[in-house]
PDB file of C-alpha atoms in Angstrom:
ATOM      1  CA  MET A   1      45.225  19.584 -34.767  1.00 43.00           C
ATOM      2  CA  THR A   2      43.500  22.897 -34.686  1.00 44.00           C
ATOM      3  CA  GLY A   3      44.548  26.288 -33.381  1.00 52.00           C
ATOM      4  CA  GLY A   4      47.345  28.626 -34.199  1.00 85.00           C
ATOM      5  CA  LEU A   5      51.008  27.797 -33.914  1.00 88.00           C
ATOM      6  CA  GLU A   6      51.426  30.157 -30.957  1.00 89.00           C
ATOM      7  CA  ILE A   7      48.673  28.386 -28.984  1.00 88.00           C
ATOM      8  CA  LEU A   8      50.060  24.969 -29.917  1.00 91.00           C
ATOM      9  CA  LEU A   9      53.524  25.950 -28.690  1.00 94.00           C
ATOM     10  CA  LEU A  10      52.084  27.472 -25.519  1.00 93.00           C
ATOM     11  CA  CYS A  11      50.257  24.255 -24.653  1.00 92.00           C
ATOM     12  CA  LEU A  12      53.291  22.076 -25.405  1.00 95.00           C
ATOM     13  CA  SER A  13      55.393  24.436 -23.301  1.00 96.00           C
ATOM     14  CA  LEU A  14      52.981  24.019 -20.387  1.00 95.00           C
ATOM     15  CA  VAL A  15      53.393  20.245 -20.550  1.00 95.00           C
ATOM     16  CA  ALA A  16      57.176  20.504 -20.670  1.00 96.00           C
ATOM     17  CA  TYR A  17      57.142  23.014 -17.815  1.00 96.00           C
ATOM     18  CA  PHE A  18      54.745  21.291 -15.425  1.00 95.00           C
ATOM     19  CA  GLU A  19      55.756  17.687 -16.163  1.00 94.00           C
ATOM     20  CA  GLU A  20      59.534  18.027 -16.456  1.00 94.00           C
ATOM     21  CA  ARG A  21      60.397  21.430 -14.954  1.00 91.00           C
ATOM     22  CA  GLY A  22      64.048  21.511 -14.018  1.00 90.00           C
ATOM     23  CA  GLY A  23      64.683  18.374 -16.055  1.00 93.00           C
ATOM     24  CA  SER A  24      66.647  17.857 -19.217  1.00 96.00           C
ATOM     25  CA  THR A  25      65.714  19.262 -22.602  1.00 97.00           C
ATOM     26  CA  VAL A  26      65.339  15.701 -23.882  1.00 98.00           C
ATOM     27  CA  GLY A  27      62.959  14.873 -21.027  1.00 97.00           C
ATOM     28  CA  GLN A  28      60.873  17.955 -21.756  1.00 98.00           C
ATOM     29  CA  MET A  29      60.809  17.096 -25.451  1.00 98.00           C
ATOM     30  CA  ALA A  30      59.667  13.539 -24.657  1.00 98.00           C
ATOM     31  CA  THR A  31      56.685  14.784 -22.634  1.00 97.00           C
ATOM     32  CA  ALA A  32      55.772  17.117 -25.493  1.00 97.00           C
ATOM     33  CA  HIS A  33      56.029  14.243 -27.992  1.00 97.00           C
ATOM     34  CA  VAL A  34      53.559  12.179 -25.934  1.00 96.00           C
ATOM     35  CA  THR A  35      51.106  15.074 -26.001  1.00 95.00           C
ATOM     36  CA  LEU A  36      51.494  15.420 -29.765  1.00 95.00           C
ATOM     37  CA  THR A  37      50.997  11.671 -30.214  1.00 93.00           C
ATOM     38  CA  ARG A  38      47.815  11.791 -28.141  1.00 91.00           C
ATOM     39  CA  ALA A  39      46.487  14.728 -30.158  1.00 91.00           C
ATOM     40  CA  LEU A  40      47.242  12.992 -33.451  1.00 90.00           C
ATOM     41  CA  ALA A  41      45.419   9.878 -32.203  1.00 87.00           C
ATOM     42  CA  ARG A  42      42.359  12.004 -31.433  1.00 81.00           C
ATOM     43  CA  PRO A  43      41.627  14.234 -34.438  1.00 77.00           C
ATOM     44  CA  ASP A  44      38.644  15.686 -32.572  1.00 76.00           C
ATOM     45  CA  ARG A  45      41.005  17.206 -29.982  1.00 80.00           C
ATOM     46  CA  ASP A  46      43.841  19.646 -30.373  1.00 87.00           C
ATOM     47  CA  VAL A  47      46.904  19.645 -28.117  1.00 90.00           C
ATOM     48  CA  CYS A  48      45.348  22.029 -25.593  1.00 89.00           C
ATOM     49  CA  ALA A  49      42.197  19.903 -25.383  1.00 89.00           C
ATOM     50  CA  VAL A  50      44.288  16.780 -24.797  1.00 90.00           C
ATOM     51  CA  ILE A  51      46.014  18.497 -21.876  1.00 91.00           C
ATOM     52  CA  ALA A  52      42.734  19.694 -20.361  1.00 89.00           C
ATOM     53  CA  ALA A  53      40.934  16.343 -20.795  1.00 88.00           C
ATOM     54  CA  PRO A  54      40.052  14.685 -17.472  1.00 88.00           C
ATOM     55  CA  GLY A  55      42.641  12.224 -16.216  1.00 85.00           C
ATOM     56  CA  GLN A  56      45.334  13.085 -18.747  1.00 88.00           C
ATOM     57  CA  TYR A  57      47.667  15.431 -16.874  1.00 90.00           C
ATOM     58  CA  PRO A  58      47.247  15.595 -13.082  1.00 88.00           C
ATOM     59  CA  TRP A  59      48.307  19.232 -12.793  1.00 91.00           C
ATOM     60  CA  ALA A  60      45.748  20.416 -15.364  1.00 91.00           C
ATOM     61  CA  ALA A  61      42.705  19.816 -13.151  1.00 88.00           C
ATOM     62  CA  GLU A  62      44.118  22.094 -10.470  1.00 89.00           C
ATOM     63  CA  LYS A  63      45.754  24.711 -12.623  1.00 92.00           C
ATOM     64  CA  MET A  64      43.328  25.037 -15.546  1.00 89.00           C
ATOM     65  CA  VAL A  65      39.695  26.101 -15.740  1.00 87.00           C
ATOM     66  CA  GLY A  66      37.841  25.674 -19.026  1.00 82.00           C
ATOM     67  CA  GLY A  67      41.099  24.875 -20.796  1.00 79.00           C
ATOM     68  CA  VAL A  68      42.715  28.126 -19.608  1.00 84.00           C
ATOM     69  CA  LEU A  69      45.596  28.305 -17.149  1.00 87.00           C
ATOM     70  CA  ARG A  70      44.522  30.125 -13.997  1.00 90.00           C
ATOM     71  CA  PRO A  71      46.447  33.401 -13.467  1.00 90.00           C
ATOM     72  CA  GLU A  72      48.080  32.331 -10.208  1.00 93.00           C
ATOM     73  CA  TYR A  73      49.724  29.364 -11.975  1.00 91.00           C
ATOM     74  CA  ARG A  74      51.021  31.182 -15.038  1.00 92.00           C
ATOM     75  CA  PRO A  75      54.797  30.860 -15.227  1.00 91.00           C
ATOM     76  CA  ASP A  76      56.984  33.912 -15.459  1.00 90.00           C
ATOM     77  CA  ARG A  77      57.707  33.869 -19.187  1.00 91.00           C
ATOM     78  CA  ALA A  78      61.113  35.463 -18.565  1.00 93.00           C
ATOM     79  CA  SER A  79      62.178  32.755 -16.090  1.00 94.00           C
ATOM     80  CA  ALA A  80      64.885  30.295 -17.082  1.00 95.00           C
ATOM     81  CA  GLY A  81      62.496  27.381 -16.460  1.00 95.00           C
ATOM     82  CA  TRP A  82      59.855  28.739 -18.828  1.00 96.00           C
ATOM     83  CA  VAL A  83      62.353  29.732 -21.507  1.00 97.00           C
ATOM     84  CA  LYS A  84      63.802  26.208 -21.438  1.00 97.00           C
ATOM     85  CA  ALA A  85      60.349  24.578 -21.558  1.00 97.00           C
ATOM     86  CA  ALA A  86      59.307  26.770 -24.498  1.00 97.00           C
ATOM     87  CA  HIS A  87      62.542  25.906 -26.314  1.00 97.00           C
ATOM     88  CA  SER A  88      62.018  22.179 -25.664  1.00 98.00           C
ATOM     89  CA  ALA A  89      58.423  22.383 -26.913  1.00 97.00           C
ATOM     90  CA  ARG A  90      59.554  24.045 -30.140  1.00 97.00           C
ATOM     91  CA  LEU A  91      62.266  21.426 -30.627  1.00 98.00           C
ATOM     92  CA  ALA A  92      59.721  18.638 -30.094  1.00 97.00           C
ATOM     93  CA  LEU A  93      57.283  20.140 -32.564  1.00 95.00           C
ATOM     94  CA  TYR A  94      59.917  20.288 -35.291  1.00 96.00           C
ATOM     95  CA  SER A  95      61.740  17.026 -34.573  1.00 96.00           C
ATOM     96  CA  GLN A  96      61.188  13.338 -35.171  1.00 96.00           C
ATOM     97  CA  ASP A  97      59.450  11.578 -32.272  1.00 97.00           C
ATOM     98  CA  PHE A  98      62.262   9.658 -30.601  1.00 97.00           C
ATOM     99  CA  THR A  99      59.922   8.032 -28.027  1.00 97.00           C
ATOM    100  CA  GLY A 100      58.663   5.386 -30.437  1.00 95.00           C
ATOM    101  CA  GLY A 101      55.150   6.786 -30.361  1.00 95.00           C
ATOM    102  CA  ALA A 102      54.871   6.710 -26.569  1.00 96.00           C
ATOM    103  CA  THR A 103      51.378   7.478 -25.336  1.00 94.00           C
ATOM    104  CA  HIS A 104      51.924   7.358 -21.571  1.00 95.00           C
ATOM    105  CA  PHE A 105      54.589   8.158 -19.007  1.00 96.00           C
ATOM    106  CA  HIS A 106      55.149   8.151 -15.276  1.00 96.00           C
ATOM    107  CA  ALA A 107      57.856   9.490 -12.989  1.00 95.00           C
ATOM    108  CA  VAL A 108      60.881   7.247 -12.519  1.00 96.00           C
ATOM    109  CA  THR A 109      60.344   7.546  -8.761  1.00 96.00           C
ATOM    110  CA  ILE A 110      57.101   5.549  -8.813  1.00 95.00           C
ATOM    111  CA  PRO A 111      56.371   2.002  -9.985  1.00 95.00           C
ATOM    112  CA  MET A 112      54.537   1.336 -13.214  1.00 94.00           C
ATOM    113  CA  PRO A 113      50.769   1.643 -12.640  1.00 94.00           C
ATOM    114  CA  THR A 114      49.153  -1.785 -12.418  1.00 92.00           C
ATOM    115  CA  GLY A 115      46.798  -1.113 -15.326  1.00 92.00           C
ATOM    116  CA  TRP A 116      49.721  -0.525 -17.667  1.00 94.00           C
ATOM    117  CA  ALA A 117      51.088  -4.086 -17.765  1.00 93.00           C
ATOM    118  CA  HIS A 118      49.869  -4.535 -21.365  1.00 92.00           C
ATOM    119  CA  MET A 119      51.821  -1.483 -22.606  1.00 95.00           C
ATOM    120  CA  GLN A 120      55.206  -1.639 -24.279  1.00 95.00           C
ATOM    121  CA  ARG A 121      57.989   0.191 -22.486  1.00 96.00           C
ATOM    122  CA  ARG A 122      59.771   2.592 -24.836  1.00 97.00           C
ATOM    123  CA  GLY A 123      62.493   4.019 -22.627  1.00 97.00           C
ATOM    124  CA  VAL A 124      63.491   6.557 -20.019  1.00 98.00           C
ATOM    125  CA  TRP A 125      64.035  10.187 -20.916  1.00 97.00           C
ATOM    126  CA  GLY A 126      64.547  12.794 -18.274  1.00 96.00           C
ATOM    127  CA  ARG A 127      62.587  11.992 -15.137  1.00 96.00           C
ATOM    128  CA  HIS A 128      59.963   9.736 -16.730  1.00 97.00           C
ATOM    129  CA  VAL A 129      59.494   6.218 -18.079  1.00 98.00           C
ATOM    130  CA  TYR A 130      57.605   6.090 -21.381  1.00 98.00           C
ATOM    131  CA  TYR A 131      55.186   3.464 -22.708  1.00 97.00           C
ATOM    132  CA  TYR A 132      53.260   2.797 -25.883  1.00 96.00           C
ATOM    133  CA  GLU A 133      49.668   1.648 -26.019  1.00 92.00           C
ATOM    134  CA  ASP A 134      47.927   0.813 -29.288  1.00 83.00           C
ATOM    135  CA  HIS A 135      46.183   4.001 -30.439  1.00 63.00           C
ATOM    136  CA  ALA A 136      42.916   2.245 -31.301  1.00 60.00           C
ATOM    137  CA  LYS A 137      42.621   0.953 -27.754  1.00 60.00           C
ATOM    138  CA  TRP A 138      43.808   4.269 -26.289  1.00 53.00           C
ATOM    139  CA  LYS A 139      41.137   6.194 -28.186  1.00 51.00           C
ATOM    140  CA  LYS A 140      38.384   4.035 -26.664  1.00 49.00           C
ATOM    141  CA  ILE A 141      39.771   4.409 -23.138  1.00 46.00           C
ATOM    142  CA  SER A 142      40.199   8.188 -23.294  1.00 47.00           C
ATOM    143  CA  GLN A 143      36.759   9.023 -24.720  1.00 44.00           C
TER     144      GLN A 143
END
């Protein structure tokens, strides 16, 4: 992964904030762990590039331009939601991945996407269900 620690934590915080805002710390950490796993599986992409890649995080296409968060979507860094997301991102970065290497997740309120039947379910943390897909196959799909 490339980039400074501050940028890495900012990008992980964005994932925790936009994917699991208002959720548990564990749920926010789990979403950050998936992002880290994806970045480690793709050495040509850092965490921020993984987030901005087409089809990876639905909110990114609307809220980011050229890998940069548009001003109107920038969270108030003093808000409780942002402070919690930033804390969860830091915890995820410095903790063991408890998701079993999960590479995908979806909200608990929706059914598993039909194309995910081959993936191994890893568990539920926060508001999402987490799955693992073999990294070699995932790399080919996400290129």
